Tab-separated table of C-alpha atoms in Angstrom:
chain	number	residue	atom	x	y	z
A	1	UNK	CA	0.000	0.000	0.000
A	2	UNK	CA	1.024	3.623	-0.605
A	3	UNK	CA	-0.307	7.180	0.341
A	4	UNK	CA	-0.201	10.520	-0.628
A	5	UNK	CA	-1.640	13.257	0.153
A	6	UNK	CA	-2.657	16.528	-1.835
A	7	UNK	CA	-4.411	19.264	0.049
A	8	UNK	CA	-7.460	20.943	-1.699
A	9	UNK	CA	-9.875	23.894	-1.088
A	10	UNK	CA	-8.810	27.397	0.449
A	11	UNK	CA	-9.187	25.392	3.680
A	12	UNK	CA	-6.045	23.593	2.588
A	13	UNK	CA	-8.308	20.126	3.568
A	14	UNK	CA	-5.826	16.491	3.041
A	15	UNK	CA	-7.185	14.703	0.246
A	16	UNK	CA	-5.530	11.198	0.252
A	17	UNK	CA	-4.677	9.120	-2.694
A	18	UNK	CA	-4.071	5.687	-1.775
A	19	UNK	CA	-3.086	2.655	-3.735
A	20	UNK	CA	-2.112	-1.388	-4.158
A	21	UNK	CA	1.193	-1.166	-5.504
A	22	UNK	CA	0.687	-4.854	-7.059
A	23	UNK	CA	-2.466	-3.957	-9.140
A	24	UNK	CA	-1.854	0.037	-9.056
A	25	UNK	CA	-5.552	0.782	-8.419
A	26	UNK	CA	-6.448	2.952	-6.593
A	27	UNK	CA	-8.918	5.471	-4.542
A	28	UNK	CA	-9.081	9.201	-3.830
A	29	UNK	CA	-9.932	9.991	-0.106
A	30	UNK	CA	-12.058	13.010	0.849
A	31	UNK	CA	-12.015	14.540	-2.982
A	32	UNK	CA	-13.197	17.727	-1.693
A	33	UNK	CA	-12.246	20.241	-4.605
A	34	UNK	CA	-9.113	21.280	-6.999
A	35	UNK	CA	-10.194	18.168	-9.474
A	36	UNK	CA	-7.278	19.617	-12.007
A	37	UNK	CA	-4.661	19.032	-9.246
A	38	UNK	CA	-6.130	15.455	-7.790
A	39	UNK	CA	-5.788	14.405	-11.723
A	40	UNK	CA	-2.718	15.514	-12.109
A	41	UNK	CA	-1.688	13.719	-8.791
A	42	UNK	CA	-3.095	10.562	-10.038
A	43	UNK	CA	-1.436	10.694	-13.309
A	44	UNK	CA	1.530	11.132	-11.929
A	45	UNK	CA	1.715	8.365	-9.647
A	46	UNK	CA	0.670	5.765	-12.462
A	47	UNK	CA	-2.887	5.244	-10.319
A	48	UNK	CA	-5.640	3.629	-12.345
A	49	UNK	CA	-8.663	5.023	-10.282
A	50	UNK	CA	-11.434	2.073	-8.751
A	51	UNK	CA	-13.222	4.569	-6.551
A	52	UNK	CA	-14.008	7.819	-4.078
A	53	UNK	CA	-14.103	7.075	-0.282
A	54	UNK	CA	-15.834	9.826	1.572
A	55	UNK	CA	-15.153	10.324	5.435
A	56	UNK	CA	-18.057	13.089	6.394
A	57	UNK	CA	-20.284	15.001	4.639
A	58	UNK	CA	-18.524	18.598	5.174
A	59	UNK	CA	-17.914	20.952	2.424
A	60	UNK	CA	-14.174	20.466	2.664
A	61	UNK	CA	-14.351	17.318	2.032
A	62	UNK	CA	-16.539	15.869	-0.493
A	63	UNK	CA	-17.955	19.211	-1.990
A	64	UNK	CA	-16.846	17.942	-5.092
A	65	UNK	CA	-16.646	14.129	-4.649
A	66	UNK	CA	-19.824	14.136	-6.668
A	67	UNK	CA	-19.090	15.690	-9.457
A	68	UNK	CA	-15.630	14.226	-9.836
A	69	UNK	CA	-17.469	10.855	-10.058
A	70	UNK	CA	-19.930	11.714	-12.378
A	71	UNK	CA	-17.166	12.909	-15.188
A	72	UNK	CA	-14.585	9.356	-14.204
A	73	UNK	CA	-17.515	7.212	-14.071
A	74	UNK	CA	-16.670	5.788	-10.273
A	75	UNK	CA	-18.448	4.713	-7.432
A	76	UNK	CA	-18.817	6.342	-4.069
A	77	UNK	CA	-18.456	4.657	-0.933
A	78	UNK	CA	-19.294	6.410	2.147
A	79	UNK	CA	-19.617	7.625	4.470
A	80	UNK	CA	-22.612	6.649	7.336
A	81	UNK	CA	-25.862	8.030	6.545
A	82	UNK	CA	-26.250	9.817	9.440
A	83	UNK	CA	-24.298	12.038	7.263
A	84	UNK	CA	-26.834	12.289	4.717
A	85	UNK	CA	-27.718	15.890	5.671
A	86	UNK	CA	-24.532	17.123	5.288
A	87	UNK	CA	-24.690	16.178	1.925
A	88	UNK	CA	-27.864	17.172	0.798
A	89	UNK	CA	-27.139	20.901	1.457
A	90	UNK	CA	-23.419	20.525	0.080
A	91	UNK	CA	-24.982	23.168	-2.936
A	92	UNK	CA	-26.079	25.639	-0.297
A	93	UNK	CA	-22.966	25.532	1.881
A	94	UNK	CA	-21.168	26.022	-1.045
A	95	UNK	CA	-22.761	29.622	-2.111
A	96	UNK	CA	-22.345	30.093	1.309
A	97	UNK	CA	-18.593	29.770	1.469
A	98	UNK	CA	-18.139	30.741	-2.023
A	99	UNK	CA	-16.904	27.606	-3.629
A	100	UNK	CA	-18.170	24.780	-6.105
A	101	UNK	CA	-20.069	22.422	-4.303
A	102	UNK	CA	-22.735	19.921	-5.324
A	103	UNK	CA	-24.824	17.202	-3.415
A	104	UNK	CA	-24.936	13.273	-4.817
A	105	UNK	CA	-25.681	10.437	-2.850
A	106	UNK	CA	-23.415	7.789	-2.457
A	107	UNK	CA	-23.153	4.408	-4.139
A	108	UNK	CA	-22.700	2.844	-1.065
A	109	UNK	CA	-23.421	3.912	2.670
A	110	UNK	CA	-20.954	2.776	4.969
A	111	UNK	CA	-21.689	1.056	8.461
A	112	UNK	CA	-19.506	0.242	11.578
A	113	UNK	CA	-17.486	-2.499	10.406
A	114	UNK	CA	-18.246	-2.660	6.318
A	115	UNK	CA	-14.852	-3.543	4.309
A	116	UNK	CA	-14.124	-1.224	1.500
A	117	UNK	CA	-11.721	-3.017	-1.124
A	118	UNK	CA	-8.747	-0.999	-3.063
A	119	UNK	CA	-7.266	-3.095	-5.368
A	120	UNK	CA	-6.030	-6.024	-3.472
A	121	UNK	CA	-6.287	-4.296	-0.585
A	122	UNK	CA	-8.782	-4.734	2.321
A	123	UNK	CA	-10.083	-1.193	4.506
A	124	UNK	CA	-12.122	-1.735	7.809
A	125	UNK	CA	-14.395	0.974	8.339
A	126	UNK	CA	-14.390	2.208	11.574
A	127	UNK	CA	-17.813	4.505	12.583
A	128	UNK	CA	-16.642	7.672	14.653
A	129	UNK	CA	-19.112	9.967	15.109
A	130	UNK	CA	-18.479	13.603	17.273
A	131	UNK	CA	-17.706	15.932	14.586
A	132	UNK	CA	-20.198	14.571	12.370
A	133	UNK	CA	-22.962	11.955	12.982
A	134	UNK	CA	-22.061	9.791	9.952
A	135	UNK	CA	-18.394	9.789	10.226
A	136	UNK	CA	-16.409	7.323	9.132
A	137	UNK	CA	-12.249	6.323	9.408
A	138	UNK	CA	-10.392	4.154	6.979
A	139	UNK	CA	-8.064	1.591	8.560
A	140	UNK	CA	-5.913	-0.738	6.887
A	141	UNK	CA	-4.337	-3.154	9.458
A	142	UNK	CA	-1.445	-5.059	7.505
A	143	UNK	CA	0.519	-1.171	6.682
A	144	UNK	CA	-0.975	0.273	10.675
A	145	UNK	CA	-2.479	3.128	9.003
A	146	UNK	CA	-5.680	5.091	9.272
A	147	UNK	CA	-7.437	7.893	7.017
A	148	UNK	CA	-9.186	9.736	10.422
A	149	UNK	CA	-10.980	12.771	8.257
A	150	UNK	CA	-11.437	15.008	11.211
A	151	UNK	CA	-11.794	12.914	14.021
A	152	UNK	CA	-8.041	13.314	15.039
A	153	UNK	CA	-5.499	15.699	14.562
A	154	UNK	CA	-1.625	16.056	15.449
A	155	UNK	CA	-2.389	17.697	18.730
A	156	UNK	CA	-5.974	18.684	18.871
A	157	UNK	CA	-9.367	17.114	18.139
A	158	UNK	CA	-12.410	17.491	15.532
A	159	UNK	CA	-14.774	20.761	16.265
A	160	UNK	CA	-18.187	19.489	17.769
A	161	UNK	CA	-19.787	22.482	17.535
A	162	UNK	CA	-21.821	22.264	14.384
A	163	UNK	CA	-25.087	20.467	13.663
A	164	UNK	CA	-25.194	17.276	15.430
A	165	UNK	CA	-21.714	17.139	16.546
A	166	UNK	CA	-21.177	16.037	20.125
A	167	UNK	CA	-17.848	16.715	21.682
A	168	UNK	CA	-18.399	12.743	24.346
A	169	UNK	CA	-19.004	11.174	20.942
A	170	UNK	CA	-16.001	12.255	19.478
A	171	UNK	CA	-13.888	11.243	22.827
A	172	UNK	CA	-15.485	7.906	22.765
A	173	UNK	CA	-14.734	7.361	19.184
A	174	UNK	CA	-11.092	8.016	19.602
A	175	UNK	CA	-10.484	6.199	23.099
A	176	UNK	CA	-13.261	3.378	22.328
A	177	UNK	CA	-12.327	3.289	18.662
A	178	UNK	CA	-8.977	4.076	17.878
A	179	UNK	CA	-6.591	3.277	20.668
A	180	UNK	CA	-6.989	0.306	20.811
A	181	UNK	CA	-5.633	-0.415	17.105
A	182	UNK	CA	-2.543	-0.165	18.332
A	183	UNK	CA	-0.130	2.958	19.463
A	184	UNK	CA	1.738	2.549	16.200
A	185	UNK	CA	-0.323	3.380	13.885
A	186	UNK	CA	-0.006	6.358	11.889
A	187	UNK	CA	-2.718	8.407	10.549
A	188	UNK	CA	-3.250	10.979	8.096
A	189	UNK	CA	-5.592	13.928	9.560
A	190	UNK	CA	-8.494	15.906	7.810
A	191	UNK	CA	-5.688	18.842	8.069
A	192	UNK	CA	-2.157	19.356	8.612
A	193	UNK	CA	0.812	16.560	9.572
A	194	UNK	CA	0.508	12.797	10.345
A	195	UNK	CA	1.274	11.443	13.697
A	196	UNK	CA	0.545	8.327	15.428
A	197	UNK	CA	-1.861	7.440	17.704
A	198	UNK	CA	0.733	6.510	20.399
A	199	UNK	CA	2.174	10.420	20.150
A	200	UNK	CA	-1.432	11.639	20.609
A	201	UNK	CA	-2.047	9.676	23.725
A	202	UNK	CA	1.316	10.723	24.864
A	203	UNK	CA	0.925	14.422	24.229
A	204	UNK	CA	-2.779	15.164	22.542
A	205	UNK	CA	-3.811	18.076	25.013
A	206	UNK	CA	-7.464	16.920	24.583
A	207	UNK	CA	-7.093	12.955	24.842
A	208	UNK	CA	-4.326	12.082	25.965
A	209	UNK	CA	-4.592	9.555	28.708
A	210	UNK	CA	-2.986	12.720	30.999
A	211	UNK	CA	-5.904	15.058	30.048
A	212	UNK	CA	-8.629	12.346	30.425
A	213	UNK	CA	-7.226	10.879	33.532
């Protein structure tokens, strides 16, 4: 398996391309918006495309995912559809924050522990709700690596101040949810630099197992 990652939208949001280096297929994560630049990124790497994986429904995110499916012809997988909302008034929020945006619905809502395939690779989905309802992570056990959208960040925590967020949900989902995969594994955040979830237990000012002791 391999990873990159190629921020998009003025809110500079990590859009991960990951891949199977034996077949080369692969799937954009979180295809939120600069479709010229994921492309490109794509291209570049030698990716033949299988899919979009969505993590939430915020603008950031997948404000585009829809219509970068609709012109490469792929399927959409995820996230929960308690996130459905989200979605549906991805065209609003958009005139709202002055960028492209438009609603689809998925090709497949995800669940608490679904499987999403890449290639010959196999992704547990791992249901985290707090800063959305319908949020989902990517983990892929064999590499210890997680796509965490914005569950989880190097050093902070997903905002649960928006519709339906809940800021317990969101500690549950990392302490109940995460942790115990393992202190090893690294993840790649909705925004800014990987870390591992050992480092945020260690030092995370919000979950660490000082701060929630």
């Amino acid at each position: 398996m391999r990873a990159a990652i190629i921020p998009v939208t003025p809110l500079q949001q990590n859009c991960s391309l990951i891949w199977c280096t034996r077949t080369m297929k692969g799937a954009l994560v979180d295809p939120g918006g600069d479709l010229d630049n994921l492309k490109q990124a794509v291209a570049k790497a030698g990716v033949s495309l299988e899919k979009l994986l969505v993590t939430h429904g915020h603008l950031d995110h997948c404000g585009q995912t829809g219509m970068l499916a609709e012109e490469l012809g792929l399927p959409i997988e995820g996230p929960h559809e308690d996130d459905r909302f989200w979605i549906d008034r991805l065209d609003e929020d958009g005139q709202r924050w002055g960028m492209v945006a438009k609603s689809f619905t998925p090709t497949r809502w995800l669940k608490h522990g679904d499987t999403v395939k890449v290639g010959e690779l196999t992704l547990d989905v791992i249901h985290c709700p707090g800063h959305t309802p319908g949020h989902v992570v990517f983990y892929h056990a064999p590499s210890r690596f997680a796509i965490v959208g914005d569950v989880l960040f190097q050093g902070s925590i997903g905002r649960t101040d928006f519709p339906r967020g809940n800021h317990q949900d969101l500690i549950n989902s990392i302490t109940q949810r995460l942790w115990p995969l393992g202190e090893d594994v690294t993840f790649i955040p909705g925004h800014g630099p990987t870390s591992t979830f050992g480092r945020e237990r260690k030092t995370n000012a919000f979950v660490s197992d000082y701060a929630l002791s």
